[in-house]
CSV table of C-alpha atoms in Angstrom, one decimal:
chain,number,residue,atom,x,y,z
T,1,VAL,CA,11.9,-58.6,-27.4
T,2,ARG,CA,15.0,-56.3,-27.7
T,3,LYS,CA,12.7,-53.5,-29.1
T,4,ALA,CA,10.2,-54.0,-26.3
T,5,ALA,CA,12.9,-54.0,-23.6
T,6,SER,CA,14.4,-50.8,-25.1
T,7,ALA,CA,11.0,-49.1,-25.2
T,8,ILE,CA,10.3,-50.1,-21.6
T,9,SER,CA,13.8,-48.9,-20.6
T,10,GLY,CA,13.3,-45.6,-22.4
T,11,GLU,CA,9.9,-45.0,-20.7
T,12,VAL,CA,11.4,-45.9,-17.3
T,13,ASN,CA,14.3,-43.5,-17.8
T,14,THR,CA,11.8,-40.8,-18.9
T,15,HIS,CA,9.8,-41.3,-15.7
T,16,LEU,CA,12.9,-41.4,-13.6
T,17,ASP,CA,14.2,-38.2,-15.2
T,18,THR,CA,10.8,-36.5,-14.5
T,19,TYR,CA,10.9,-37.7,-10.9
T,20,PHE,CA,14.4,-36.5,-10.2
T,21,GLN,CA,13.7,-33.2,-11.9
T,22,SER,CA,10.5,-32.8,-9.9
T,23,LYS,CA,12.4,-33.6,-6.7
T,24,ALA,CA,15.1,-31.1,-7.6
T,25,TYR,CA,12.4,-28.4,-8.2
T,26,ARG,CA,10.8,-29.2,-4.8
T,27,ASP,CA,14.1,-29.1,-3.0
T,28,GLU,CA,14.9,-25.8,-4.8
T,29,ASN,CA,11.5,-24.3,-3.9
T,30,ALA,CA,11.9,-25.4,-0.3
T,31,ARG,CA,15.3,-23.8,-0.2
T,32,LEU,CA,14.0,-20.5,-1.7
T,33,ARG,CA,11.0,-20.5,0.7
T,34,SER,CA,13.3,-20.8,3.6
T,35,GLN,CA,15.5,-18.1,2.3
T,36,ILE,CA,12.5,-15.8,1.8
T,37,ALA,CA,11.3,-16.5,5.3
T,38,SER,CA,14.7,-15.6,6.7
T,39,LEU,CA,14.9,-12.4,4.7
T,40,ASN,CA,11.4,-11.4,5.8
T,41,GLU,CA,12.4,-11.9,9.5
T,42,GLN,CA,15.5,-9.7,8.9
T,43,LEU,CA,13.3,-7.1,7.2
T,44,ILE,CA,10.8,-7.1,10.1
T,45,GLY,CA,13.7,-6.7,12.5
T,46,TYR,CA,15.1,-3.9,10.4
T,47,ASP,CA,11.8,-2.1,10.4
T,48,ASP,CA,11.4,-2.5,14.1
T,49,ALA,CA,14.9,-1.1,14.7
T,50,ILE,CA,14.2,1.9,12.4
T,51,GLU,CA,10.9,2.5,14.2
T,52,GLU,CA,12.6,2.3,17.6
T,53,LEU,CA,15.3,4.6,16.5
T,54,GLU,CA,12.8,7.2,15.2
T,55,ALA,CA,10.9,7.0,18.6
T,56,LEU,CA,14.1,7.6,20.6
T,57,ARG,CA,15.2,10.4,18.3
T,58,ASP,CA,11.7,12.1,18.8
T,59,GLN,CA,12.0,11.7,22.6
T,60,LEU,CA,15.5,13.2,22.5
T,61,GLY,CA,14.1,16.2,20.8
T,62,ILE,CA,11.7,16.7,23.6
T,63,LYS,CA,14.4,16.3,26.3
T,64,GLN,CA,16.6,18.8,24.6
T,65,LYS,CA,13.8,21.4,24.8
T,66,HIS,CA,12.6,20.5,28.3
T,67,ARG,CA,15.2,19.2,30.6
T,68,ASP,CA,12.9,19.1,33.6
T,69,PHE,CA,10.5,16.6,32.0
T,70,VAL,CA,10.2,13.1,33.3
T,71,LEU,CA,9.2,11.0,30.3
T,72,SER,CA,7.9,7.4,29.8
T,73,GLU,CA,9.6,5.0,27.5
T,74,PRO,CA,8.4,5.6,23.9
T,75,CYS,CA,4.9,4.2,23.6
T,76,LYS,CA,3.8,2.4,20.4
T,77,VAL,CA,0.5,3.5,18.9
T,78,LEU,CA,-1.6,0.4,18.6
T,79,MET,CA,-4.9,1.3,17.1
T,80,PRO,CA,-7.5,4.1,16.8
T,81,VAL,CA,-10.6,4.1,19.0
T,82,ALA,CA,-13.5,3.0,16.8
T,83,ASN,CA,-15.8,5.7,15.5
T,84,ASP,CA,-14.0,8.5,17.2
T,85,LEU,CA,-13.8,11.7,15.0
T,86,ALA,CA,-11.2,13.1,17.5
T,87,HIS,CA,-8.6,10.5,16.6
T,88,SER,CA,-8.3,8.9,20.1
T,89,PHE,CA,-6.0,5.9,20.2
T,90,LEU,CA,-4.6,3.1,22.3
T,91,ILE,CA,-0.9,2.8,23.3
T,92,ASP,CA,1.0,-0.3,24.5
T,93,GLN,CA,1.9,0.9,28.0
T,94,GLY,CA,-0.3,1.2,31.1
T,95,GLU,CA,-0.3,1.4,34.9
T,96,ASP,CA,2.5,-1.2,35.2
T,97,ASP,CA,4.7,1.2,33.2
T,98,GLY,CA,4.0,4.2,35.3
T,99,ILE,CA,1.3,5.7,33.1
T,100,THR,CA,-1.4,7.7,35.0
T,101,LEU,CA,-4.7,9.3,34.3
T,102,ASN,CA,-4.6,12.8,32.9
T,103,ALA,CA,-0.9,12.7,32.1
T,104,PRO,CA,-0.1,14.8,29.0
T,105,VAL,CA,0.9,12.9,25.8
T,106,LEU,CA,3.2,14.5,23.3
T,107,CYS,CA,5.8,14.2,20.6
T,108,SER,CA,8.6,16.5,19.5
T,109,ASP,CA,6.1,18.4,17.4
T,110,GLY,CA,3.9,19.3,20.3
T,111,LEU,CA,1.0,18.4,22.5
T,112,ILE,CA,-1.2,15.4,21.4
T,113,GLY,CA,-3.6,15.0,24.3
T,114,VAL,CA,-4.0,13.3,27.6
T,115,ILE,CA,-4.4,9.8,29.1
T,116,THR,CA,-8.1,9.2,29.8
T,117,GLU,CA,-8.2,5.4,30.5
T,118,VAL,CA,-5.6,3.1,32.0
T,119,SER,CA,-5.2,-0.6,32.4
T,120,PRO,CA,-2.1,-2.5,33.5
T,121,HIS,CA,-0.6,-2.8,30.1
T,122,TYR,CA,-2.6,-0.4,27.9
T,123,ALA,CA,-3.9,3.2,27.9
T,124,THR,CA,-6.3,5.4,25.9
T,125,VAL,CA,-5.1,8.8,24.6
T,126,THR,CA,-7.8,11.4,24.0
T,127,THR,CA,-6.5,14.1,21.6
T,128,MET,CA,-6.9,17.8,21.8
T,129,LEU,CA,-9.5,17.5,19.0
T,130,SER,CA,-12.0,16.1,21.5
T,131,PRO,CA,-14.6,18.3,23.2
T,132,GLU,CA,-13.8,16.5,26.4
T,133,LEU,CA,-10.4,18.3,26.7
T,134,SER,CA,-9.8,21.9,27.6
T,135,ILE,CA,-6.4,23.4,27.5
T,136,GLY,CA,-5.2,26.8,28.8
T,137,ALA,CA,-3.3,28.4,26.0
T,138,VAL,CA,-1.4,31.5,24.9
T,139,ILE,CA,-0.8,33.0,21.5
T,140,LEU,CA,3.0,33.3,21.4
T,141,GLN,CA,3.2,36.4,19.2
T,142,THR,CA,0.7,38.6,21.1
T,143,GLY,CA,0.5,37.1,24.6
T,144,ASP,CA,-3.3,36.7,24.4
T,145,SER,CA,-4.7,33.9,26.5
T,146,GLY,CA,-7.7,31.7,25.9
T,147,ILE,CA,-9.0,28.1,26.1
T,148,VAL,CA,-8.4,25.5,23.4
T,149,GLU,CA,-11.1,22.9,23.0
T,150,GLY,CA,-12.1,20.3,20.5
T,151,ASP,CA,-15.3,20.7,18.5
T,152,LEU,CA,-16.7,17.8,16.5
T,153,ARG,CA,-17.8,20.2,13.7
T,154,TYR,CA,-14.1,20.9,13.0
T,155,ALA,CA,-12.5,17.6,14.2
T,156,ILE,CA,-13.2,15.9,10.9
T,157,ASP,CA,-10.9,18.4,9.3
T,158,ASP,CA,-8.3,18.1,12.1
T,159,ARG,CA,-9.1,21.5,13.6
T,160,ALA,CA,-9.7,22.8,17.1
T,161,VAL,CA,-10.9,26.1,18.5
T,162,MET,CA,-9.4,28.7,20.8
T,163,MET,CA,-12.0,30.7,22.6
T,164,TYR,CA,-12.1,33.8,24.9
T,165,ILE,CA,-9.4,35.7,23.1
T,166,ASP,CA,-9.4,39.4,23.9
T,167,GLU,CA,-11.6,41.4,21.5
T,168,HIS,CA,-8.7,43.8,20.8
T,169,SER,CA,-6.2,41.0,20.0
T,170,THR,CA,-4.0,41.6,17.0
T,171,ALA,CA,-3.5,37.8,16.5
T,172,LYS,CA,-3.6,36.6,12.9
T,173,ALA,CA,-3.4,33.5,10.8
T,174,GLY,CA,-0.1,31.7,11.2
T,175,ASP,CA,0.5,32.7,14.9
T,176,LEU,CA,1.6,29.9,17.2
T,177,ILE,CA,-0.5,28.8,20.1
T,178,ILE,CA,1.3,27.2,23.1
T,179,THR,CA,0.2,25.8,26.5
T,180,ALA,CA,-0.1,28.4,29.2
T,181,GLY,CA,1.0,26.2,32.0
T,182,THR,CA,-1.3,28.0,34.5
T,183,THR,CA,-3.4,25.0,35.7
T,184,GLY,CA,-0.8,22.5,36.6
T,185,LEU,CA,-2.2,20.0,34.1
T,186,PHE,CA,0.2,21.0,31.3
T,187,PRO,CA,3.7,22.6,31.4
T,188,TYR,CA,4.2,26.0,29.8
T,189,GLY,CA,5.3,26.2,26.2
T,190,LEU,CA,4.2,23.0,24.4
T,191,PRO,CA,3.2,23.8,20.8
T,192,VAL,CA,-0.6,23.3,20.4
T,193,GLY,CA,-1.2,24.6,16.9
T,194,ASN,CA,-1.2,27.6,14.5
T,195,ILE,CA,-4.1,29.9,13.9
T,196,THR,CA,-5.8,29.4,10.5
T,197,GLU,CA,-8.8,31.8,11.0
T,198,ILE,CA,-9.7,34.4,13.7
T,199,GLU,CA,-12.9,36.5,14.0
T,200,LEU,CA,-14.9,38.5,16.5
T,201,GLU,CA,-17.7,36.6,18.1
T,202,GLU,CA,-21.3,37.8,17.5
T,203,SER,CA,-21.4,39.2,21.1
T,204,GLY,CA,-18.5,41.5,20.2
T,205,LEU,CA,-16.9,40.7,23.6
T,206,ALA,CA,-14.2,38.2,22.5
T,207,LYS,CA,-12.5,36.6,19.5
T,208,THR,CA,-12.5,32.9,18.5
T,209,ALA,CA,-9.7,31.3,16.5
T,210,LEU,CA,-9.7,28.1,14.4
T,211,LEU,CA,-6.3,26.3,14.6
T,212,ALA,CA,-4.4,23.5,12.9
T,213,PRO,CA,-2.7,21.3,15.5
T,214,SER,CA,1.1,21.1,15.5
T,215,VAL,CA,0.8,17.3,15.4
T,216,ASP,CA,-0.3,15.2,12.4
T,217,PHE,CA,-2.5,12.7,14.2
T,218,SER,CA,-2.7,10.4,11.2
T,219,ALA,CA,1.0,9.9,11.0
T,220,LEU,CA,1.7,9.0,14.7
T,221,GLU,CA,3.5,5.7,15.3
T,222,SER,CA,4.9,6.3,18.7
T,223,VAL,CA,4.3,8.9,21.4
T,224,THR,CA,5.7,9.9,24.8
T,225,VAL,CA,3.8,10.3,28.1
T,226,LEU,CA,4.8,13.2,30.3
T,227,LEU,CA,5.0,11.6,33.8
T,228,ASP,CA,6.3,14.7,35.7
T,229,PHE,CA,7.4,18.2,35.2
T,230,GLU,CA,8.2,21.4,37.1
T,231,GLY,CA,5.0,23.0,38.3
T,232,LYS,CA,2.8,19.9,37.9
T,233,GLY,CA,-0.4,20.2,39.9
T,234,GLU,CA,0.3,23.8,40.8
T,235,THR,CA,-2.2,26.4,39.7
T,236,VAL,CA,-0.8,29.9,39.0
T,237,GLY,CA,-2.2,32.3,41.6
T,238,GLU,CA,-3.2,29.6,44.0
T,239,ASN,CA,-2.4,30.2,47.7
């Protein structure tokens, strides 16, 4: 009887030890899961703070160069427009935030594109790589003017085209192209891109340049919409 009782007691103790150890493991796992969740929340908050700081720093860079600009709050890039080779994308601000159609969109590196669709809380940005967009531009080093347009043949390589450059232009690879500011749609002096190639057209009447945009569209996380600027809506030479 004593041996049987001892065996039973030992087995009970073993089961109790296993139970209490298992409960301790469960409690420890729960504590660790809670700690990990808390750390993840802190990490997300930290990442959001860093992103917001970078957006504000970028916007400050714009304001320092162009003190007459009226800018939106930094807009978060939400997602690209599906099947768009020109890298159009959605932002998290719209009409309720003062965003309007055809407003230029930029970052401290230069011009990105314009607003082409607006809803109360969202907007679509069409980039300068799109054939839908034409930009009056000037080659900074030579003063030659022309029109920058997107071309789907080159958009896949993140390139745009500047057309109608004077046939005698001395512009070359590396020269900077900026907005001309002559139509009232864009202010003067926003970086557009740098020439990568330039050649005389077959007609011999003008030159065409291929350019690399100043902005890396694939790296955009936030952008700024230009709400107002000196000369907005004023065409140069208009009576």
